[in-house]
mmCIF file of C-alpha atoms in Angstrom:
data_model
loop_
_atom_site.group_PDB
_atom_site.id
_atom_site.type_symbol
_atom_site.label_atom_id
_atom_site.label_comp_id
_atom_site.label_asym_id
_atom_site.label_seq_id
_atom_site.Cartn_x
_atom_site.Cartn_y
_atom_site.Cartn_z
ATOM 1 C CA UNK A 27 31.875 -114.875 -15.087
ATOM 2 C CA UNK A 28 35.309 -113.526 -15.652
ATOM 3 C CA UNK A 29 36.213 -109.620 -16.909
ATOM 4 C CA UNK A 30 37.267 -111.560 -19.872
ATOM 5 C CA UNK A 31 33.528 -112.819 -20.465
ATOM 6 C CA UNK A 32 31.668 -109.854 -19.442
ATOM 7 C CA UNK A 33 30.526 -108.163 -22.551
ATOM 8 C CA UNK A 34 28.680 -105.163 -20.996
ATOM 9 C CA UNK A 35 30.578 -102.211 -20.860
ATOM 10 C CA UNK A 36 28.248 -99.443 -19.399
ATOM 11 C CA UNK A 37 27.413 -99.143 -15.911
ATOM 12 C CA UNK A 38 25.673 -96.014 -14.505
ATOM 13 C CA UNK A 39 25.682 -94.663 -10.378
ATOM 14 C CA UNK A 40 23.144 -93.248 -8.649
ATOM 15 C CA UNK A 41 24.962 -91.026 -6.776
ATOM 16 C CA UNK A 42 22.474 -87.587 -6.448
ATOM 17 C CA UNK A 43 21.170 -88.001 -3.208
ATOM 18 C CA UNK A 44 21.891 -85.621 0.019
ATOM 19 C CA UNK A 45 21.733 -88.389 2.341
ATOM 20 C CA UNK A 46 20.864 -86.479 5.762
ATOM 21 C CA UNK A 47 21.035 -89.957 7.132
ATOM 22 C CA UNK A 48 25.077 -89.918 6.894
ATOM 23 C CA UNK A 49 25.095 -86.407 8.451
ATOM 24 C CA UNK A 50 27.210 -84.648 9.709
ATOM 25 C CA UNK A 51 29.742 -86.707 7.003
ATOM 26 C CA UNK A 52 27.958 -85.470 4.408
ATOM 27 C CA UNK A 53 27.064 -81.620 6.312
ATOM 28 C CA UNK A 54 30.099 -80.128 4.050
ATOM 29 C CA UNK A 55 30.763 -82.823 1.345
ATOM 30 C CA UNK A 56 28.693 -85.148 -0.860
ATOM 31 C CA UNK A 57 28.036 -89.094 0.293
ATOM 32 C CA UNK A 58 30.409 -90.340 -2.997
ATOM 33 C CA UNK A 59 33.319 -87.890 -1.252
ATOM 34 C CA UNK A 60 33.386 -89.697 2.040
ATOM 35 C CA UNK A 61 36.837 -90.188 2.904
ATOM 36 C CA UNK A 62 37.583 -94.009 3.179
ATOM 37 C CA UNK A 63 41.631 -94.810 3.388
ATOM 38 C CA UNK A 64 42.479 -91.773 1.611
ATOM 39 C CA UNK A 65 40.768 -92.110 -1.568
ATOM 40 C CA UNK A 66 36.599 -91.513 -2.018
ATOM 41 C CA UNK A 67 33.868 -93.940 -1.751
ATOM 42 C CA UNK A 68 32.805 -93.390 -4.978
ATOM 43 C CA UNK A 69 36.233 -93.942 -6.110
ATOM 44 C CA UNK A 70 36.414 -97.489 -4.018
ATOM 45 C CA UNK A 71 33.174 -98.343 -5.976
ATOM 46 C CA UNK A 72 34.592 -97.580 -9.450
ATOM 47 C CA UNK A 73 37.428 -99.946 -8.566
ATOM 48 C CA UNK A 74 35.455 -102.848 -8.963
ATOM 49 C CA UNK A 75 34.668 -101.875 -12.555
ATOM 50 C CA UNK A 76 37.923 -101.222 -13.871
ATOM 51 C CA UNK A 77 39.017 -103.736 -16.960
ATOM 52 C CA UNK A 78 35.695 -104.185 -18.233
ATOM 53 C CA UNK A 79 33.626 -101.256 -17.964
ATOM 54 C CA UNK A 80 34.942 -98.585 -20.195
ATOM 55 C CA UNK A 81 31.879 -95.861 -19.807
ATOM 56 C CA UNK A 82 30.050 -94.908 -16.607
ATOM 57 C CA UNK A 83 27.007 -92.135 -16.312
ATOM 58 C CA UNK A 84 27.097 -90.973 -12.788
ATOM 59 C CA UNK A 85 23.620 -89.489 -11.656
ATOM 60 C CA UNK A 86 24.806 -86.726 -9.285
ATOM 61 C CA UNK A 87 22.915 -83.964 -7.682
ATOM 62 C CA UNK A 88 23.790 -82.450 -4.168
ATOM 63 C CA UNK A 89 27.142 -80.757 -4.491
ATOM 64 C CA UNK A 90 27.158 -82.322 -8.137
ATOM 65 C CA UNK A 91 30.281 -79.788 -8.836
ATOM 66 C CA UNK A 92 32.597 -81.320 -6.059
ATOM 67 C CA UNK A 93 32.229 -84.829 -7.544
ATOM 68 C CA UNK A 94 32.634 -83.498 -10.920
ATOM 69 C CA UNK A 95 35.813 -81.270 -9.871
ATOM 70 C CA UNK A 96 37.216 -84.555 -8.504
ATOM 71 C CA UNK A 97 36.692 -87.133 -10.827
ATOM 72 C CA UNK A 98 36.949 -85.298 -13.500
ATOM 73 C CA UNK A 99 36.243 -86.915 -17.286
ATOM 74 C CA UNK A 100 38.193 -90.214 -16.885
ATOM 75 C CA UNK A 101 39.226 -92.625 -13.669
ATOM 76 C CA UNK A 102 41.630 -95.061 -14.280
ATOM 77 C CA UNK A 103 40.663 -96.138 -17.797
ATOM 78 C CA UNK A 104 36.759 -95.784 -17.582
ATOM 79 C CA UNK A 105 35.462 -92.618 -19.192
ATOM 80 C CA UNK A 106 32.780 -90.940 -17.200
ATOM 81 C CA UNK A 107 29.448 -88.673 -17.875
ATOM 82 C CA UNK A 108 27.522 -86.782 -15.223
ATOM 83 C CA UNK A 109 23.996 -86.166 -15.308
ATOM 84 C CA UNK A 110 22.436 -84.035 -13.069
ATOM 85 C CA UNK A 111 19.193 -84.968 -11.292
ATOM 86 C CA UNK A 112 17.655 -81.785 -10.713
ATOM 87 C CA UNK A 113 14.812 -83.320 -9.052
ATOM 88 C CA UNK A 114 15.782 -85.904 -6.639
ATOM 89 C CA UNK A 115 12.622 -87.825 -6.946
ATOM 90 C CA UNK A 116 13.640 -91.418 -6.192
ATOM 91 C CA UNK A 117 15.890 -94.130 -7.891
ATOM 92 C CA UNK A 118 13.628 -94.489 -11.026
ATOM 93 C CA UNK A 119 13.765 -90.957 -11.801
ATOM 94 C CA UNK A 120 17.416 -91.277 -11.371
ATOM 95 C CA UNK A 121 17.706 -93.687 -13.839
ATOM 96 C CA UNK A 122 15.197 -92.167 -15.683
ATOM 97 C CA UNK A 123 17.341 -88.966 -16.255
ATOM 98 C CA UNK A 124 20.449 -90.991 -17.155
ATOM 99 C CA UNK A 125 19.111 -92.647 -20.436
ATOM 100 C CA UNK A 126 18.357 -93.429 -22.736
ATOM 101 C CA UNK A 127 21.447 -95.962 -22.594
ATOM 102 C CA UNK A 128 21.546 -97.530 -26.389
ATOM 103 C CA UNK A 129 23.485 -101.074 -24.615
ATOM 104 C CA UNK A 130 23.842 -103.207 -21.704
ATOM 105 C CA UNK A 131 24.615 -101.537 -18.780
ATOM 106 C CA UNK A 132 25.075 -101.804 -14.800
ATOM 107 C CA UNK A 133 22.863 -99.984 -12.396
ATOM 108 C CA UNK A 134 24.686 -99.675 -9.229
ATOM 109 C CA UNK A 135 23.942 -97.170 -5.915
ATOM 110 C CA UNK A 136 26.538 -95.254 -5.280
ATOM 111 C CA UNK A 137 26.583 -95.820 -1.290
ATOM 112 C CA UNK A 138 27.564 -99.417 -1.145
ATOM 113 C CA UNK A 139 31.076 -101.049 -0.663
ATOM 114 C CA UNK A 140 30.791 -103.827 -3.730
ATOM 115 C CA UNK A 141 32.472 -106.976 -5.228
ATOM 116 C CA UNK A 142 33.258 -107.165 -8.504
ATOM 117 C CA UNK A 143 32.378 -110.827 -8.257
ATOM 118 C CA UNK A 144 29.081 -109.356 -7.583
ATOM 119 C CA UNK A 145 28.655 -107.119 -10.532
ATOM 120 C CA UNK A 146 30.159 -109.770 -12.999
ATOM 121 C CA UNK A 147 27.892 -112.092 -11.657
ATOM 122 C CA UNK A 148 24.651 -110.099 -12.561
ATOM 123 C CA UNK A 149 25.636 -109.764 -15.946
ATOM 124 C CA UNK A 150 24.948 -113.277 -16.908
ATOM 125 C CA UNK A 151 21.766 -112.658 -17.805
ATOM 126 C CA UNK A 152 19.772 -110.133 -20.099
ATOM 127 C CA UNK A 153 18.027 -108.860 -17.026
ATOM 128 C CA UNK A 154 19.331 -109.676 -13.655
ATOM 129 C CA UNK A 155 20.093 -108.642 -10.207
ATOM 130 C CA UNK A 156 22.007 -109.063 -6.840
ATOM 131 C CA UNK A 157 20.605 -110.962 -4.203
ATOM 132 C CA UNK A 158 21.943 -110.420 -0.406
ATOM 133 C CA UNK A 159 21.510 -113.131 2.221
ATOM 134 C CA UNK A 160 21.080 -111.479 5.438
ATOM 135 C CA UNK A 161 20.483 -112.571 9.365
ATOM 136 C CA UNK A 162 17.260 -110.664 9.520
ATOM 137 C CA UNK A 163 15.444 -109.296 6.308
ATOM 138 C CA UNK A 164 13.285 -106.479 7.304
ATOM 139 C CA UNK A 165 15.142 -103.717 7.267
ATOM 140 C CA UNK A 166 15.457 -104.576 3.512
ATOM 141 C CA UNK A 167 13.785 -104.914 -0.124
ATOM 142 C CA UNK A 168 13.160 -109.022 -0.522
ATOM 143 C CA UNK A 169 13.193 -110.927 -3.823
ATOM 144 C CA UNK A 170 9.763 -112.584 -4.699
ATOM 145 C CA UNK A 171 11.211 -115.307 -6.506
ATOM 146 C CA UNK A 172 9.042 -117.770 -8.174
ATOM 147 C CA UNK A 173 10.956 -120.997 -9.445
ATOM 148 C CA UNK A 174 14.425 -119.080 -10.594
ATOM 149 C CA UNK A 175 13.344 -115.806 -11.424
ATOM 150 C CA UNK A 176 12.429 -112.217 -10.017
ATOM 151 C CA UNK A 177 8.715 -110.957 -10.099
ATOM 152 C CA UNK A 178 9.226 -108.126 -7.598
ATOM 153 C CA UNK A 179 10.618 -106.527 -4.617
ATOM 154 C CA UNK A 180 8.692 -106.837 -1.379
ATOM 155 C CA UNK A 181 9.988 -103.690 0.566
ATOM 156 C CA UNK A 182 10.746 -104.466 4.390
ATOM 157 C CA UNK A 183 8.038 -107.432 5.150
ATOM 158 C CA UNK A 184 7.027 -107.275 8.915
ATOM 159 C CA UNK A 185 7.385 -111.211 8.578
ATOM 160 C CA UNK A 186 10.241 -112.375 5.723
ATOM 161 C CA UNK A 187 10.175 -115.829 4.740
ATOM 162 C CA UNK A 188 12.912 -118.177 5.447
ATOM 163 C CA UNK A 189 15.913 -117.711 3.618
ATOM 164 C CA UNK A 190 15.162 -114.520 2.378
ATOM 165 C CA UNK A 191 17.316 -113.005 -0.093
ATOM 166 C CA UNK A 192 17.454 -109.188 0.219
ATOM 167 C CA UNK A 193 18.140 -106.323 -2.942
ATOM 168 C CA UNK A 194 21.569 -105.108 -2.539
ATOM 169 C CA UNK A 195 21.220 -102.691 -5.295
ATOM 170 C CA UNK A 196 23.682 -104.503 -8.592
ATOM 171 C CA UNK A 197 21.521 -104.387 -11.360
ATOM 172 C CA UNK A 198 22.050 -105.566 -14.727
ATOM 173 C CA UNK A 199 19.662 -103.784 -17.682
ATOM 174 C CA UNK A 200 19.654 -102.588 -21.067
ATOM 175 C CA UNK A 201 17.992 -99.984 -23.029
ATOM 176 C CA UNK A 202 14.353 -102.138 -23.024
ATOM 177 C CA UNK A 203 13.599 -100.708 -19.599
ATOM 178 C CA UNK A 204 13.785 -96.876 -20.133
ATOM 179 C CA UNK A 205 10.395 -96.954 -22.310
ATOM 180 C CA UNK A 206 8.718 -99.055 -18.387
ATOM 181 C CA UNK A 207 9.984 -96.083 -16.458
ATOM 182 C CA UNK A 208 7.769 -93.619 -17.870
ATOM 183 C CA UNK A 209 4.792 -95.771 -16.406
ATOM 184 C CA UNK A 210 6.127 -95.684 -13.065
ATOM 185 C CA UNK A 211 3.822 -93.467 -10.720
ATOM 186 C CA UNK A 212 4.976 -92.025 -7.335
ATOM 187 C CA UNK A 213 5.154 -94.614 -4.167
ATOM 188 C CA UNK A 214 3.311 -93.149 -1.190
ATOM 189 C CA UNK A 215 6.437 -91.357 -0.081
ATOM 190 C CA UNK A 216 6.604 -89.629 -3.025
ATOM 191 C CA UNK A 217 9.049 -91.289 -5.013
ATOM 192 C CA UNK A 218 9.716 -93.125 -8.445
ATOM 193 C CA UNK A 219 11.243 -96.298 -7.092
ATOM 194 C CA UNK A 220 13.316 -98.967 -8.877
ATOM 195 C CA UNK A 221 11.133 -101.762 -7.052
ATOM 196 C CA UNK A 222 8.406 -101.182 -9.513
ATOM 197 C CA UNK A 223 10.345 -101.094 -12.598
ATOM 198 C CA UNK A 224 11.435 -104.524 -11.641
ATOM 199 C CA UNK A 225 7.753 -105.630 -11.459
ATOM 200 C CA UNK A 226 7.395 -104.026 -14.455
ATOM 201 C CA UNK A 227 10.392 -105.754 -16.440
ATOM 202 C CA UNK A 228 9.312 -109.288 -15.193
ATOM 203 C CA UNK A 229 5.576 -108.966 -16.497
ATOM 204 C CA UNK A 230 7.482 -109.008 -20.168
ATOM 205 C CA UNK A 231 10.962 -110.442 -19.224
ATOM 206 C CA UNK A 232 12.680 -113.043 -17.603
ATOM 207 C CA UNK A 233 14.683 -111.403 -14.397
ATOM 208 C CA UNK A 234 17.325 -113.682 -13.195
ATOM 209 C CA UNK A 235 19.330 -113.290 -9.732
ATOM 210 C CA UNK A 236 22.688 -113.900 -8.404
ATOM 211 C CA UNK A 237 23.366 -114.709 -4.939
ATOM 212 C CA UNK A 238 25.841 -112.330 -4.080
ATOM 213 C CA UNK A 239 29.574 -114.125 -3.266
ATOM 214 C CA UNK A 240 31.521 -110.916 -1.887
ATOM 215 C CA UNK A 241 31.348 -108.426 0.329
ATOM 216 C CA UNK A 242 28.524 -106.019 0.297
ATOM 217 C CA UNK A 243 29.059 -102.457 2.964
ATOM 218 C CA UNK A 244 26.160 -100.061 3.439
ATOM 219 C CA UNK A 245 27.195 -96.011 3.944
ATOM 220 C CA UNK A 246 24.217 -94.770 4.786
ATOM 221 C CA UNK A 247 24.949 -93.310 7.950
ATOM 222 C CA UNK A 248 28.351 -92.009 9.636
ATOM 223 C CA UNK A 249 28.288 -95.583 11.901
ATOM 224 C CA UNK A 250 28.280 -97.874 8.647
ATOM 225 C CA UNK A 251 30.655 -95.265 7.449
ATOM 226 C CA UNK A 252 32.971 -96.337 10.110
ATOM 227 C CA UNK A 253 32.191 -99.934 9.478
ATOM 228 C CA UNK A 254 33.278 -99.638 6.067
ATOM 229 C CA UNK A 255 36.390 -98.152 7.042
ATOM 230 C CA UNK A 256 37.125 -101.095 9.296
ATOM 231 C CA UNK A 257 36.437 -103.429 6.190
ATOM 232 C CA UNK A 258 38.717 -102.090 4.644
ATOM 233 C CA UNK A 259 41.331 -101.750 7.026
ATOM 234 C CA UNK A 260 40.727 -105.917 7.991
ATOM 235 C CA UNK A 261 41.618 -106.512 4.206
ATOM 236 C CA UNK A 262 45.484 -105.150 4.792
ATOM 237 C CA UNK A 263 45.391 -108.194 7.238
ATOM 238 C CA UNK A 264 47.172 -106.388 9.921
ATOM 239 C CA UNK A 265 49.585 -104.412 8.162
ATOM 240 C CA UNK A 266 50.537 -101.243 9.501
ATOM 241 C CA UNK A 267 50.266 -98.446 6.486
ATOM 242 C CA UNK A 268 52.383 -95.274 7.244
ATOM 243 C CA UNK A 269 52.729 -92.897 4.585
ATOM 244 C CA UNK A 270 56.650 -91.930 4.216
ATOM 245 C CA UNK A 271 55.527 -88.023 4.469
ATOM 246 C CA UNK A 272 53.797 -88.786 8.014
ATOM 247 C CA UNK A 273 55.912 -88.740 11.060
ATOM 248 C CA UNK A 274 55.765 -91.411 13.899
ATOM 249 C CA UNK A 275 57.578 -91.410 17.394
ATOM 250 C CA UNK A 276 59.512 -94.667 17.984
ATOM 251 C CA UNK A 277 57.710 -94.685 21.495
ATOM 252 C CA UNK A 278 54.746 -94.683 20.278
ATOM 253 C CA UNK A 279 52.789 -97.955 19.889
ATOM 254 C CA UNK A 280 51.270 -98.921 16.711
ATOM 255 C CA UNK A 281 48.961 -102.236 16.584
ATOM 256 C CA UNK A 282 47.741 -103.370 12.796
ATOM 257 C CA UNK A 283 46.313 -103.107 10.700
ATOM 258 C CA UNK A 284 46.413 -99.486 10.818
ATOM 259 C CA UNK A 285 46.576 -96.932 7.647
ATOM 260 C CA UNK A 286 48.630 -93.479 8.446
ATOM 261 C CA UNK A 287 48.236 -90.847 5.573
ATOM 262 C CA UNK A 288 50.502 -88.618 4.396
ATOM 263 C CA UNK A 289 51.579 -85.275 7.143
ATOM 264 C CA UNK A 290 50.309 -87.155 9.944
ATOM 265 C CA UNK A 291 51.676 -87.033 13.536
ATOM 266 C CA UNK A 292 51.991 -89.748 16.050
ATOM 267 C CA UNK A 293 53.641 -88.340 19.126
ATOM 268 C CA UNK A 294 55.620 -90.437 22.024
ATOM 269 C CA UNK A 295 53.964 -92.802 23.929
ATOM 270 C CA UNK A 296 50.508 -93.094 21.813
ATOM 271 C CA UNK A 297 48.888 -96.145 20.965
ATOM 272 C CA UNK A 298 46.796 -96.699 18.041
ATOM 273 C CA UNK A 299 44.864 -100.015 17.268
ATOM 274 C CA UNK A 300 42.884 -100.772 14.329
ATOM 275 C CA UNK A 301 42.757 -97.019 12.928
ATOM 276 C CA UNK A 302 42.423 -94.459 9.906
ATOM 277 C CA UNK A 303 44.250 -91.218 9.720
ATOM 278 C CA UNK A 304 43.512 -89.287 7.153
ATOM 279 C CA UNK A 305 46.198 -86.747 5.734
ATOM 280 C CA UNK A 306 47.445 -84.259 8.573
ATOM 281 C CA UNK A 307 46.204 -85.853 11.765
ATOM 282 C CA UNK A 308 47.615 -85.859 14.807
ATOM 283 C CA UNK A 309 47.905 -87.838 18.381
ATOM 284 C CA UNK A 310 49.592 -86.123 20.664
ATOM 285 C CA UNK A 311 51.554 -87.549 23.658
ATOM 286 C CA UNK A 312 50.084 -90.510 25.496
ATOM 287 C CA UNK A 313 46.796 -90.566 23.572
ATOM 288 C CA UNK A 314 44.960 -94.375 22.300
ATOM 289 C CA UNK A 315 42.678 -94.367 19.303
ATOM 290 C CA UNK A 316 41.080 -97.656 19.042
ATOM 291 C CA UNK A 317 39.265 -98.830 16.004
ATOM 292 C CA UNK A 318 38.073 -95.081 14.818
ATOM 293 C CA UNK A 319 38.473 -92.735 11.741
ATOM 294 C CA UNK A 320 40.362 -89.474 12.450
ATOM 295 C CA UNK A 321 39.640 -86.959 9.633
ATOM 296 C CA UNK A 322 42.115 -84.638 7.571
ATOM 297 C CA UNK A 323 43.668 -82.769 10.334
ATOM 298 C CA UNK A 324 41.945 -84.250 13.509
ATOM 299 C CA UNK A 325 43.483 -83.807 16.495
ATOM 300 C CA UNK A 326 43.578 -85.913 19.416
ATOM 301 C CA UNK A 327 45.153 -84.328 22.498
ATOM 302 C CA UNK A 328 47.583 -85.330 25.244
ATOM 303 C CA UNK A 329 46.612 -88.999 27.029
ATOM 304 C CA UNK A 330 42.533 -88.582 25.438
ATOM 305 C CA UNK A 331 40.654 -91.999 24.328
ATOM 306 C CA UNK A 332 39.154 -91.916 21.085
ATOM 307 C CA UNK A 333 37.353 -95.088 20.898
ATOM 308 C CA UNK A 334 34.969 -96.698 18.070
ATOM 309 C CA UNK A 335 34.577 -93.071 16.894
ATOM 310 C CA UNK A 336 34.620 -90.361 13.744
ATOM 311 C CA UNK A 337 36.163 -87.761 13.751
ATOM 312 C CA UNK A 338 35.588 -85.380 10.640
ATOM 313 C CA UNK A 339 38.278 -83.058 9.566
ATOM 314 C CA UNK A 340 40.122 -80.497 11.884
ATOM 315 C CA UNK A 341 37.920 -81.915 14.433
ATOM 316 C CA UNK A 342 39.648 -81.475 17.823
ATOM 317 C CA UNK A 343 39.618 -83.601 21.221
ATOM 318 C CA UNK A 344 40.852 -82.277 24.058
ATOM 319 C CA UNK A 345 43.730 -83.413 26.664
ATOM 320 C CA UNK A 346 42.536 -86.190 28.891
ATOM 321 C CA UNK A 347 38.839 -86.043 27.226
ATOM 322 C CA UNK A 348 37.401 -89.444 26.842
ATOM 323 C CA UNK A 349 34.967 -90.740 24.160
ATOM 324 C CA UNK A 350 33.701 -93.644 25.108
ATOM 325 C CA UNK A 351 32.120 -96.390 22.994
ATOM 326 C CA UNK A 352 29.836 -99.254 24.051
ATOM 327 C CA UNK A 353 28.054 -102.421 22.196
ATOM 328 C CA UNK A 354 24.457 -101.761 21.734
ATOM 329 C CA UNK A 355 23.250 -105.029 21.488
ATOM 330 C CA UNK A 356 19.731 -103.644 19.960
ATOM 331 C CA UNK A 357 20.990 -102.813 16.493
ATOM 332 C CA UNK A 358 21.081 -105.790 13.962
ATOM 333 C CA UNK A 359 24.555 -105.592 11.726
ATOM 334 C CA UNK A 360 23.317 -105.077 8.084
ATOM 335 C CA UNK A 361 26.833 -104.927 6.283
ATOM 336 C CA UNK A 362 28.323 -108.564 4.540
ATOM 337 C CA UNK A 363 31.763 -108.675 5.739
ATOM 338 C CA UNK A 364 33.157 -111.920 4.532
ATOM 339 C CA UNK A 365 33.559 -112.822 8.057
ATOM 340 C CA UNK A 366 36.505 -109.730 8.212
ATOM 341 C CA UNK A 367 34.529 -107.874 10.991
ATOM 342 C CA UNK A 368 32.937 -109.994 14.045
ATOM 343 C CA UNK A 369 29.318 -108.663 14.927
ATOM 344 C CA UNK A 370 30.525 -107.342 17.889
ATOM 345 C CA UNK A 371 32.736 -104.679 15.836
ATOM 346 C CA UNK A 372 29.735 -103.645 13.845
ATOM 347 C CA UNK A 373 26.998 -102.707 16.822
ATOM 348 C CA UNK A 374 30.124 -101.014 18.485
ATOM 349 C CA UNK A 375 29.833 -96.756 18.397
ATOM 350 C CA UNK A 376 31.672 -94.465 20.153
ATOM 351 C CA UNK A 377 31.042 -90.871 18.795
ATOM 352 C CA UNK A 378 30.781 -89.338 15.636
ATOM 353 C CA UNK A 379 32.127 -85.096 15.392
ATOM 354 C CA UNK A 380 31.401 -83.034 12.754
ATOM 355 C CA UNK A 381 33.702 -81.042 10.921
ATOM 356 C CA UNK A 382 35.784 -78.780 13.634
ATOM 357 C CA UNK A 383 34.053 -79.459 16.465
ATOM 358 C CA UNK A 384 35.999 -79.222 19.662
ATOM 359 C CA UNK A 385 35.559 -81.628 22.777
ATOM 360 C CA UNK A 386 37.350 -79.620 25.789
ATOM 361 C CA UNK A 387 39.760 -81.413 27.924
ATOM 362 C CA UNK A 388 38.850 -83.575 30.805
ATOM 363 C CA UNK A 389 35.316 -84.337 29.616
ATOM 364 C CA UNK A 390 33.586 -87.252 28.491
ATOM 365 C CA UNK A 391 31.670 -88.178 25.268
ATOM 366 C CA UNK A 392 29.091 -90.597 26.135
ATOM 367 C CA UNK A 393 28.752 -93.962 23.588
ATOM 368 C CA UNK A 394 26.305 -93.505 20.297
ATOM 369 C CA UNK A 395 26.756 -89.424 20.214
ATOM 370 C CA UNK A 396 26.854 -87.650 17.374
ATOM 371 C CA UNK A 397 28.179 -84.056 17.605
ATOM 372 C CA UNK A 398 26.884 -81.651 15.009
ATOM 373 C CA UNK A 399 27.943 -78.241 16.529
ATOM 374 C CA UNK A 400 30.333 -77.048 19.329
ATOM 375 C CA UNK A 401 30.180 -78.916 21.931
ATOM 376 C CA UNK A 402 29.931 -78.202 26.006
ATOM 377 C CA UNK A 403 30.487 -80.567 28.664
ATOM 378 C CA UNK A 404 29.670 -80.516 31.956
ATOM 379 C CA UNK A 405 32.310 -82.497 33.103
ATOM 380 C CA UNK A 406 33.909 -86.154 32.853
#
């Protein structure tokens, strides 16, 4: 379907939860906030909707105010109302508190790099959603589909069958299924979840599916956080960004793509491959970031390695510190790159640091930390 043909012109985001999975990201800042290329996820999500969707609810909750303050009552032509989930009681009660919706609308989750192909797609239909092929389905919710519709969500079988097709989270409703939430009853972790409204719908309804063409980026923790700023960065398709406010060395190296916000410092003989620096960061003389995030006003010190890593803002690695970054072959790459990232790139971690934390110079950061507090080392 083209913007032209799409009709619907609602969508709501879930976008309420505190998401202590994508700590410390989200320690001093909602999930929708997280810095990706200078601009927000949520606002990377709304991005995809512009030119057909003209009105979007967004379901927020922890540190509602921040998103609110933000965003404010319009972005970029699509008018926006936040609803406050006071009770964060799963993604039916989400929904739940948005309605009722008198129209079509989207349901989207507001933690997931999308395609507009994708969202288009799922509005073909009266009642329809996204399906994800993946490598290996059990981390996820599976499609029961019986001929060519839905009649459920299987949540993380032990044993998927072949081809599995996996619930990305694109919905496509209308104002039918508020009336099925109320008959929702808590799962056994305690929660109101979308799964059963979809069983619910397809007693009465046809559900329909689209198998999803784009990309599709999970940010659910601070290591698919990363991921998704390396998606993005393999779209400039090795373009080096610099902002004209940020000032570079001409001895310094710079290997694309690469995406250099505005205030930023790159001192002599750096190197930087395949990196993110948000507005005010600096790498001091002799230093190599490789394929990691540095935060508003991170600071990588004199001949360090930053590898595969976060850090948040004002974070702060010493001279000559190292952190070092390592394949673990054990985790299984959930994120549908379009065949922009290799494998290898997404099971790669190097460290995450919270908001300023300091790594003293000469020490080492061992592969797959996460830093929440200040940090002691007892040596390289």
């Amino acid at each position: 379907m083209s913007v032209e043909d799409c009709t619907t012109r609602y969508a709501v985001i879930l976008a309420a939860g505190e998401s202590r999975r994508t700590r410390p990201l989200t320690a001093q800042r909602p999930k929708p906030l997280i810095p990706l290329l200078g601009r927000p996820l949520l606002a990377r999500i709304l991005d995809e909707l512009v030119g057909f969707v003209t009105q979007a609810t967004l379901v927020v909750g922890y540190r509602a105010e921040a998103i609110a303050n933000h965003f404010g009552p319009n972005y970029r032509g699509i008018a926006l109302r936040y609803v406050h989930q006071t009770q964060v009681n799963g993604t039916a009660g989400a929904l739940q508190v948005a309605g009722p919706i008198d129209a079509p609308f989207f349901l989207l989750y507001g933690d997931n790099l999308i395609a507009r192909a994708d969202v288009l797609g799922v509005g073909t239909e009266r009642y329809s959603m996204a399906a994800l092929p993946v490598a290996d389905a059990r981390a996820f919710g599976v499609l029961d589909i019986v001929g060519d519709q839905v009649r459920g969500i299987i949540e993380k079988p032990a044993d998927p069958p072949p081809n599995a097709l996996a619930n990305p989270g694109i919905f496509h409703f209308d104002a039918a299924v508020f009336p099925l939430l109320a008959q929702i009853v808590p799962s056994p972790r305690g929660e109101l979840e979308l799964t059963d409204l979809i069983e619910l719908l397809a007693a009465r309804h046809r559900v329909g599916y689209h198998v999803c063409i784009g990309h599709w980026i999970p940010v659910g923790t601070p290591w698919e956080a990363l991921g998704a700023a390396q998606f993005l960065l393999a779209q400039q398709a090795g373009a080096v960004i610099v902002d004209p406010t940020a000032t570079v060395d001409p001895a310094a190296t710079l290997v694309g793509p690469l995406w250099i916000g505005p205030g930023c410092v790159v001192e002599a003989g750096a190197r930087l491959e395949g990196c993110v620096l948000e507005e005010g960061a600096c790498v001091a003389v002799g230093a190599q970031v490789q394929a990691s995030v540095l935060g508003t006003g991170a600071v990588v010190g004199s001949e360090a390695m930053v590898a595969a890593s976060w850090l948040d803002d004002r974070a702060q690695v010493g001279a000559q510190a190292h952190l070092r970054a390592a394949a673990f072959s054990e985790l299984q790459p959930t994120a549908a790159t379009l065949g922009r990232l290799d494998a290898a790139t997404l099971i790669t971690r190097g460290a995450v640091l919270a908001q300023g934390v300091q790594v003293a110079a000469n020490t080492a950061v061992e592969a797959g930390t996460v830093i929440m507090a200040p940090y002691r080392s007892t040596g390289p």
